[in-house]
Short mmCIF file of C-alpha atoms in Angstrom, two decimals:
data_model
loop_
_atom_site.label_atom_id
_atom_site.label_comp_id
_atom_site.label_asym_id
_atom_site.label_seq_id
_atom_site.Cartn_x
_atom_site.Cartn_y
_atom_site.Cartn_z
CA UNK A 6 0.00 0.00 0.00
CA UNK A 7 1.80 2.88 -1.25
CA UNK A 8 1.18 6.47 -0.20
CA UNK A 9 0.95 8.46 -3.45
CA UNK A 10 -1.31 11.72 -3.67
CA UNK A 11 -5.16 11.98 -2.98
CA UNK A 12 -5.28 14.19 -6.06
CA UNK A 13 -3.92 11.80 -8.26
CA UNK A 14 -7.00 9.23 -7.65
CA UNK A 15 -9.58 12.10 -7.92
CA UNK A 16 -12.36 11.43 -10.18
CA UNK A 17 -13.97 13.56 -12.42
CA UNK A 18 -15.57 16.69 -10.87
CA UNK A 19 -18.93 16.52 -8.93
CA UNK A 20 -21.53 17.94 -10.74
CA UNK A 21 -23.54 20.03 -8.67
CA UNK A 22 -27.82 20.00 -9.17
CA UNK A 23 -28.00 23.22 -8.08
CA UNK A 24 -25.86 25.62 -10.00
CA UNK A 25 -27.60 29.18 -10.03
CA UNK A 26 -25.69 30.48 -6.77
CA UNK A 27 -22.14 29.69 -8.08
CA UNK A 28 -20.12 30.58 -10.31
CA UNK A 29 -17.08 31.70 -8.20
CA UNK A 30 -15.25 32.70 -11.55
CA UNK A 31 -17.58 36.06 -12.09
CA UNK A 32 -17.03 39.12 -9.27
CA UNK A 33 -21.13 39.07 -9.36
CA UNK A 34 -22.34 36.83 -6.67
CA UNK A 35 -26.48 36.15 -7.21
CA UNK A 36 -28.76 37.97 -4.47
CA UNK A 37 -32.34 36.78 -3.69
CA UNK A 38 -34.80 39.35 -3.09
CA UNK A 39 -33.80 40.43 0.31
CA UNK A 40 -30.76 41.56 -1.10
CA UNK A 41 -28.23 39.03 0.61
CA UNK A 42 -25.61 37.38 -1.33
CA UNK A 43 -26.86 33.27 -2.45
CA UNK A 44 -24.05 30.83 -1.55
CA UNK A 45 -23.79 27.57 -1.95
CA UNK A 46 -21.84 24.72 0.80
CA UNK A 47 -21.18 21.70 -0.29
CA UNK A 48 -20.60 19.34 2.74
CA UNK A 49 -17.67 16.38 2.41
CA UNK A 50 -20.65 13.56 2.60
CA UNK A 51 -24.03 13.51 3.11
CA UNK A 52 -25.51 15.27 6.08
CA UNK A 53 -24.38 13.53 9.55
CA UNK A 54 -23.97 15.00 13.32
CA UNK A 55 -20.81 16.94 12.43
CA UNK A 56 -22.88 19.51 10.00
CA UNK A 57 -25.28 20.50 12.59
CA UNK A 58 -23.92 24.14 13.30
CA UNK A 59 -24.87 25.03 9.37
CA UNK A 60 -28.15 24.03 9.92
CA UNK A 61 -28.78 25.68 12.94
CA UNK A 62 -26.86 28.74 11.67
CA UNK A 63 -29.27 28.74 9.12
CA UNK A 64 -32.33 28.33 11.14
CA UNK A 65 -31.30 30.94 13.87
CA UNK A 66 -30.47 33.42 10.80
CA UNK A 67 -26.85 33.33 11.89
CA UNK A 68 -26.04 33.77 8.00
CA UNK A 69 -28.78 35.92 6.92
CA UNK A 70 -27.65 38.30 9.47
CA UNK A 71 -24.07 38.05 7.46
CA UNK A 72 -25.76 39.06 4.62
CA UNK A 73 -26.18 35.57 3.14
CA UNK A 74 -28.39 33.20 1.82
CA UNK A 75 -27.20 29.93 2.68
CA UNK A 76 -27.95 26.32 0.40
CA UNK A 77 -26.07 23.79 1.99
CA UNK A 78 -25.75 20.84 -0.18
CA UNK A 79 -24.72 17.16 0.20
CA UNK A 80 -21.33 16.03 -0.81
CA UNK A 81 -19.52 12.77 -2.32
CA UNK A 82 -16.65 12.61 -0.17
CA UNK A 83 -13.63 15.53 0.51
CA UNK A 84 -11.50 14.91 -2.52
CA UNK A 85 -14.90 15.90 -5.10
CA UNK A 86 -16.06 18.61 -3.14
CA UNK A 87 -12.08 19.67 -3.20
CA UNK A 88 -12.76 19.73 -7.39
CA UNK A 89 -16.09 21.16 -7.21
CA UNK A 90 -15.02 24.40 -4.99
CA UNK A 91 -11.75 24.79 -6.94
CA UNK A 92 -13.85 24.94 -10.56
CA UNK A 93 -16.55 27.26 -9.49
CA UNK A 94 -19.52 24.34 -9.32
CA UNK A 95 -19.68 25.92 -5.34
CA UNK A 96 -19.04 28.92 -3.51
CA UNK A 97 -17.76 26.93 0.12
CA UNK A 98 -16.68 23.22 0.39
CA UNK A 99 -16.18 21.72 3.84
CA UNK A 100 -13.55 18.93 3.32
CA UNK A 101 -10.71 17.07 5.17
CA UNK A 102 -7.69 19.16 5.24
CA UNK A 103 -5.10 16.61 4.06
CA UNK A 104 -7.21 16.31 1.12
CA UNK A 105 -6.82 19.93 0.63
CA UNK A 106 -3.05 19.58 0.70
CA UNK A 107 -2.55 17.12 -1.85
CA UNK A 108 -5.03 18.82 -4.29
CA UNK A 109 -3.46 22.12 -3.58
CA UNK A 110 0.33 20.67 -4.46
CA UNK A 111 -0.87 18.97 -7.47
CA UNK A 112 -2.20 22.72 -8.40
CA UNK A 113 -5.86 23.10 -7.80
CA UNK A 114 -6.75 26.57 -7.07
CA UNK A 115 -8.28 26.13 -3.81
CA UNK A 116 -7.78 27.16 -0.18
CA UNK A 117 -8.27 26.61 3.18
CA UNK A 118 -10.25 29.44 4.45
CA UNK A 119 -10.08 28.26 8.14
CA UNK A 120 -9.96 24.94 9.65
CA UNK A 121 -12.84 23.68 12.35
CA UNK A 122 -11.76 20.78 13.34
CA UNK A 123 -8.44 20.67 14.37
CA UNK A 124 -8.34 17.24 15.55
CA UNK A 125 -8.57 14.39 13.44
CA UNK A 126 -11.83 12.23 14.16
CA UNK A 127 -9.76 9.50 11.81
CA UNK A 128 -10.30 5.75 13.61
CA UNK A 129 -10.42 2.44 12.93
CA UNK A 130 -13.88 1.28 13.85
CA UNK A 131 -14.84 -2.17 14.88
CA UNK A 132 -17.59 -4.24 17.10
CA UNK A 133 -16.37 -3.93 20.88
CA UNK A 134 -16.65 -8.15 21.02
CA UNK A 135 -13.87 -8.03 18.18
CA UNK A 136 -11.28 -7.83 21.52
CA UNK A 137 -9.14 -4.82 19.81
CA UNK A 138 -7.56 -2.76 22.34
CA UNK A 139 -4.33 -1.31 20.63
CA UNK A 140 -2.79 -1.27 17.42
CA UNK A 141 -1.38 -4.49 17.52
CA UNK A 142 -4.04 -6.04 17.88
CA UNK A 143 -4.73 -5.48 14.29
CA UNK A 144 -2.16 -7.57 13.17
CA UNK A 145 -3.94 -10.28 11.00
CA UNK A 146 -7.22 -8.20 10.89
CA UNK A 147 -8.92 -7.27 7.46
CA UNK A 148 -10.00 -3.41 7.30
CA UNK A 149 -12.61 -1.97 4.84
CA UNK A 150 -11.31 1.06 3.08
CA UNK A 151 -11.73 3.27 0.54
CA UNK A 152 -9.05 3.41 -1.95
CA UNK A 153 -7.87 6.87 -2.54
CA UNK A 154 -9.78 8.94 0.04
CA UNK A 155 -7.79 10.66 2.81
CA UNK A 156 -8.21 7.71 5.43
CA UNK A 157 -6.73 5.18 2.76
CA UNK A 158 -3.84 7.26 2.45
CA UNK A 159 -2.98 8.31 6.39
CA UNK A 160 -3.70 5.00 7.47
CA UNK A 161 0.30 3.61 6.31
CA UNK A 162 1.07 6.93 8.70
CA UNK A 163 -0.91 5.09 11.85
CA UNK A 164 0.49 1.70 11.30
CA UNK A 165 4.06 3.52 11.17
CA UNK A 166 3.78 5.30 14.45
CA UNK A 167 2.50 2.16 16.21
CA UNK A 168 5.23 0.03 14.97
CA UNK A 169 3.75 -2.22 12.17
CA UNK A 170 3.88 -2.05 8.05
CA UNK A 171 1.43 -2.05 5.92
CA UNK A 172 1.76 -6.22 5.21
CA UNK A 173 0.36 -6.36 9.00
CA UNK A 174 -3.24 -5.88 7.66
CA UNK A 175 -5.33 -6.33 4.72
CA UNK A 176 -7.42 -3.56 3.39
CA UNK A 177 -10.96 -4.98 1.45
CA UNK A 178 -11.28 -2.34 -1.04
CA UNK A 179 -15.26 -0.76 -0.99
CA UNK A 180 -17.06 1.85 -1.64
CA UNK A 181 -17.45 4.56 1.28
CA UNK A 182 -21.29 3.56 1.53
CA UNK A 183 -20.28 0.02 1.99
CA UNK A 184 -17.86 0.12 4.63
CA UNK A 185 -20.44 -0.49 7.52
CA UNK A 186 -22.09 -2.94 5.64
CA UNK A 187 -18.67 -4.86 5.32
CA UNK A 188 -18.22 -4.62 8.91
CA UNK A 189 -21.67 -5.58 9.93
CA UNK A 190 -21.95 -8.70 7.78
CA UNK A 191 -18.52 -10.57 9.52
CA UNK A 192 -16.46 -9.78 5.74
CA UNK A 193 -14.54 -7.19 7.26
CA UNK A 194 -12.94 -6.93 11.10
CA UNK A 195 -12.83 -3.08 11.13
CA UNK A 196 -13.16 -0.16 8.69
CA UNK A 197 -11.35 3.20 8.15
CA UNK A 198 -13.96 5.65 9.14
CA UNK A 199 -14.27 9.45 11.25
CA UNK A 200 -15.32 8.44 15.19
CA UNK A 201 -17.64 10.82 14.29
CA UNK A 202 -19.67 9.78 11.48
CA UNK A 203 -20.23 5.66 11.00
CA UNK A 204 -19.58 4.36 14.73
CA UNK A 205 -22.39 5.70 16.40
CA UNK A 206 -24.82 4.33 13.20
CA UNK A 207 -23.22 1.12 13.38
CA UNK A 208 -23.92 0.59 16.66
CA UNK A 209 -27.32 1.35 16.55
CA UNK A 210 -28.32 -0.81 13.25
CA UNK A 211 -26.41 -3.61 15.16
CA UNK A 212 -27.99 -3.50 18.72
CA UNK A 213 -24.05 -4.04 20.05
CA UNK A 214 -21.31 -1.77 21.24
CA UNK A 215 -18.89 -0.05 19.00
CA UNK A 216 -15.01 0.52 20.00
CA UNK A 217 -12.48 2.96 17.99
CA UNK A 218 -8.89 3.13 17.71
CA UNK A 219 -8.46 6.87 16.78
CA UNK A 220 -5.53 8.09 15.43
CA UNK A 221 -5.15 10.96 17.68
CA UNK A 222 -4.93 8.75 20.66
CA UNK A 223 -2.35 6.66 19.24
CA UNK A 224 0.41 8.72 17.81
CA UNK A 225 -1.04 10.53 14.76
CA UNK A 226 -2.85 13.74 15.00
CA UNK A 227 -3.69 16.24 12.17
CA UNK A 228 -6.24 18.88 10.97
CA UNK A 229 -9.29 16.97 9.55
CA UNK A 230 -12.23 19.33 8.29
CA UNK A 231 -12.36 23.00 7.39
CA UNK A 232 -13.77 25.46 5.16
CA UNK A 233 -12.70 26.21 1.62
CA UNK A 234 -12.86 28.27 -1.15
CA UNK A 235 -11.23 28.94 -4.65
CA UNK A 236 -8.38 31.11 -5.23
CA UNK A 237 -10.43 33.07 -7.48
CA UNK A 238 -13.33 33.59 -5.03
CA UNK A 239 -10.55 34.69 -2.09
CA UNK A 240 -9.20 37.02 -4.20
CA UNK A 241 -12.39 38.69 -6.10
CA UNK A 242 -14.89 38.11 -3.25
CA UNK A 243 -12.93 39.21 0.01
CA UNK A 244 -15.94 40.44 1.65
CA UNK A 245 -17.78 37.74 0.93
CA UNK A 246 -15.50 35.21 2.20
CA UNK A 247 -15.11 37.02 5.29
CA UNK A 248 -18.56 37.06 5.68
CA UNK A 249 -18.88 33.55 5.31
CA UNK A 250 -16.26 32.71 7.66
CA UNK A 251 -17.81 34.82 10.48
CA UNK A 252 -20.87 33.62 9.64
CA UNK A 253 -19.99 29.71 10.06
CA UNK A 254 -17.60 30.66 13.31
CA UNK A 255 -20.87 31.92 15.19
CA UNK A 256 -22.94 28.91 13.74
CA UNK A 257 -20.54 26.55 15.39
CA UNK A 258 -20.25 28.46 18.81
CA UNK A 259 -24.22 28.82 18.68
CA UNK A 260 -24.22 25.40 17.85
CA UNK A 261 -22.06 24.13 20.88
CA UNK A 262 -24.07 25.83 23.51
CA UNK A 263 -26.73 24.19 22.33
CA UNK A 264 -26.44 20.79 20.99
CA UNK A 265 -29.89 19.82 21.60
CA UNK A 266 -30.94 22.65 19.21
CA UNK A 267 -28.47 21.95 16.72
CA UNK A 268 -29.10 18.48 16.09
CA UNK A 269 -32.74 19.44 15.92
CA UNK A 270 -32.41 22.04 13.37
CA UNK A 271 -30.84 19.05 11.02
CA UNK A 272 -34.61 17.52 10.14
CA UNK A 273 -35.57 17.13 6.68
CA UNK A 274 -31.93 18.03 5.93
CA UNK A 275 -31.35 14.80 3.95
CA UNK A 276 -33.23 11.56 3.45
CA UNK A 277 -30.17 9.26 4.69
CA UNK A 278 -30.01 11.34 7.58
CA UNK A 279 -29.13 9.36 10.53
CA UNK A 280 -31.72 9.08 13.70
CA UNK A 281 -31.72 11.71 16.18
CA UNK A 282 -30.03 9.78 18.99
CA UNK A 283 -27.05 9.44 16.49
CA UNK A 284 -27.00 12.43 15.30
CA UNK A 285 -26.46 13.73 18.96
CA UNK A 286 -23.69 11.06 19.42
CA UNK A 287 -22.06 12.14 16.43
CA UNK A 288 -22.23 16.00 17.22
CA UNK A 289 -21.07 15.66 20.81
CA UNK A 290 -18.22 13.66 19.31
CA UNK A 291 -17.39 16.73 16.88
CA UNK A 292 -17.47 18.97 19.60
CA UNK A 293 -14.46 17.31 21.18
CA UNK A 294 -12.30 18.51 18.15
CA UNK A 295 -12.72 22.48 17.76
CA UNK A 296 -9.35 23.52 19.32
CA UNK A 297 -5.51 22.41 19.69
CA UNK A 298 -3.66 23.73 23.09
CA UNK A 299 -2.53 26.38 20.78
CA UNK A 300 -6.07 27.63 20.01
CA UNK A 301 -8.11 26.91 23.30
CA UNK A 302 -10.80 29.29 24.08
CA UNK A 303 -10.47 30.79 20.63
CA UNK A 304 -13.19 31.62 18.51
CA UNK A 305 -14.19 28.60 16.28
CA UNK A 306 -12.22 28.42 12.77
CA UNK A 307 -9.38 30.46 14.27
CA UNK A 308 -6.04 28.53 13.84
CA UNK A 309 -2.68 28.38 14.65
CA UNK A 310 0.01 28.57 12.07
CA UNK A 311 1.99 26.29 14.28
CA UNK A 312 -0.24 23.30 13.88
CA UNK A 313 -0.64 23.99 10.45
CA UNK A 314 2.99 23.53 10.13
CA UNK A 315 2.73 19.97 11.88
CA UNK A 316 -0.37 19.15 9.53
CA UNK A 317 1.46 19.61 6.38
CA UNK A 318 4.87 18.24 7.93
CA UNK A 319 2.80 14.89 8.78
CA UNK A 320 1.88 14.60 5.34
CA UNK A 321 5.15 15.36 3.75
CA UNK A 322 6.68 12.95 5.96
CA UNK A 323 4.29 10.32 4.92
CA UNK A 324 4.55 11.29 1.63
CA UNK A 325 0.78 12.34 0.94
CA UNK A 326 2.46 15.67 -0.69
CA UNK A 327 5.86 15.65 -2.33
CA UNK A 328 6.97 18.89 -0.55
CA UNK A 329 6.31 20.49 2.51
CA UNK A 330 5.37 24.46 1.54
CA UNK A 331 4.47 27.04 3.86
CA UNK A 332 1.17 27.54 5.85
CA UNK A 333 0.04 30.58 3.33
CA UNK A 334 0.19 28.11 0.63
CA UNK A 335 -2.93 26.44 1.31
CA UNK A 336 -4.56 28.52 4.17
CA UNK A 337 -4.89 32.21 4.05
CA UNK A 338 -5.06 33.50 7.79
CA UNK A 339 -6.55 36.82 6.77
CA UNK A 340 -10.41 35.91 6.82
CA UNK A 341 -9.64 34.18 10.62
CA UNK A 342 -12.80 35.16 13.01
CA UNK A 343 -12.43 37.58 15.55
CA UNK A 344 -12.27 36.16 19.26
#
């Protein structure tokens, strides 16, 4: 299992349904009749726990009151939402940071705008009964996976820092809808999935207890998700972005004083949606990944330049991006929130 770029694997670009409120390339951004700018989000998956604050800052009129007129739509995974930002299909993406990397040194013209959760909810995932209790214990163990997405390609990373290669496991090859299915049907031991998103489902379709070996517990921590935009919309639409970034960085603090509200504002937002209780699980799990020591009691969305530094070194190091560049090239710190 070789680490080679995400970008490299990308497939073609995700077209969008809903295409009036982009179009990133033109200085005009579309305004409904209240005057406020349309945007478009496109989400790294389909709605789960994690995108509650969007929701809610939508429902609260957290983004109206920024002078915007929020559609959030549903995403295919990081690395197409990565293409669809960077080509104008979307205003905003919100996708996994070390996707963002690799798609910004193969030359996509995309940026980080700020990231949100700066600490990786990467795991691997498995029933509790499965007796896994460290990374050894996966010696011998077959893993569902996704080839090419950004847990496929940090995994090598986690078996590194926990002293075993990549011929210690198997990795079953499926698609990312499949990977609980694998699990749940005995093909698979485990799958590479965010603690945050599958677990919590898996566990509840099952009736039995779900354990996690995250990566940040064991060695390996990184930025995971964030919000993005294209080079062309950074530089031609300043005051939107800025906007748009305040706007989101109240949504989430909003969001995490009330979780109950949050989660509820998430109805109707998607017809896999998972069930209330997991939705909770999985929001209350986000919540545990806002800040770094370096950015504790910060606004949310504010980073550090420091732990973008260790991001990209633990990438170059692994080999997920050929060179390690400076922070500015794939974040630019001038639209960080206030607080």
């Amino acid at each position: 299992m070789k680490l080679r770029s995400i970008a490299a694997a990308l497939v073609p670009a995700l077209i969008l349904a809903t295409t009036a409120a982009c179009g990133s390339s033109s200085d005009e951004q579309s305004k409904n009749a209240q005057g406020q700018d349309k945007v478009t989000l496109t989400l790294n998956w389909y709605p789960y726990g994690e995108h509650a604050p969007f929701y809610f800052g939508k429902t609260k009129g957290i983004f109206a009151k920024h002078g915007i007129d929020l559609t959030i739509q549903a995403g295919q995974g990081s690395q197409k939402t990565i293409q669809a930002t960077a080509a104008g299909q979307t205003d905003f993406g919100w996708a996994d940071t070390p996707a963002l990397l690799s798609a910004v040194g193969q030359g996509m013209d995309v940026k980080s705008v700020g990231v949100f959760l700066q600490t990786t909810p990467s795991s691997v995932q498995f029933f509790s009964d499965k007796n896994i209790n460290t990374p050894a214990d996966l010696k011998g163990k077959t893993i569902a996976s996704t080839a090419g997405d950004a847990l496929s390609k940090t995994f090598p990373a986690f078996l590194k820092a926990n002293g075993l290669s990549d011929g210690d496991v198997t990795l079953q090859n499926t698609d990312p809808a499949g990977k609980m299915a694998a699990v749940m049907s005995g093909k698979t031991d485990a799958l590479l999935g965010f603690a945050t998103d599958q677990g919590p489902t898996m566990q509840e379709k099952a009736g039995k207890p779900v354990s996690y070996l995250k990566f940040a517990d064991h060695g390996l921590t990184f930025f995971s998700n964030g919000l993005i935009a294209s080079t062309d919309t950074v530089k031609n639409k300043q005051d939107l972005v800025k906007r748009m970034v305040a706007a989101s960085s109240e949504a989430w603090a909003t969001a995490e004083g009330n979780p109950t509200g949050a989660v509820e504002a998430m109805q109707g937002a998607s017809q896999q949606l998972p069930s209330e209780k997991v939705l909770t699980e999985q929001f209350n799990a986000t919540l545990q990944l806002l800040h770094t020591d370096a950015t504790k009691g910060r606004a949310p969305g504010v980073n550090d330049e420091s732990d973008w530094t260790k991001t990209i070194n633990v990438f170059a190091e692994a080999g997920v991006i050929s060179k390690a560049e400076s922070p500015a090239t794939y974040w630019d710190a001038s639209f960080s929130p206030k607080g």
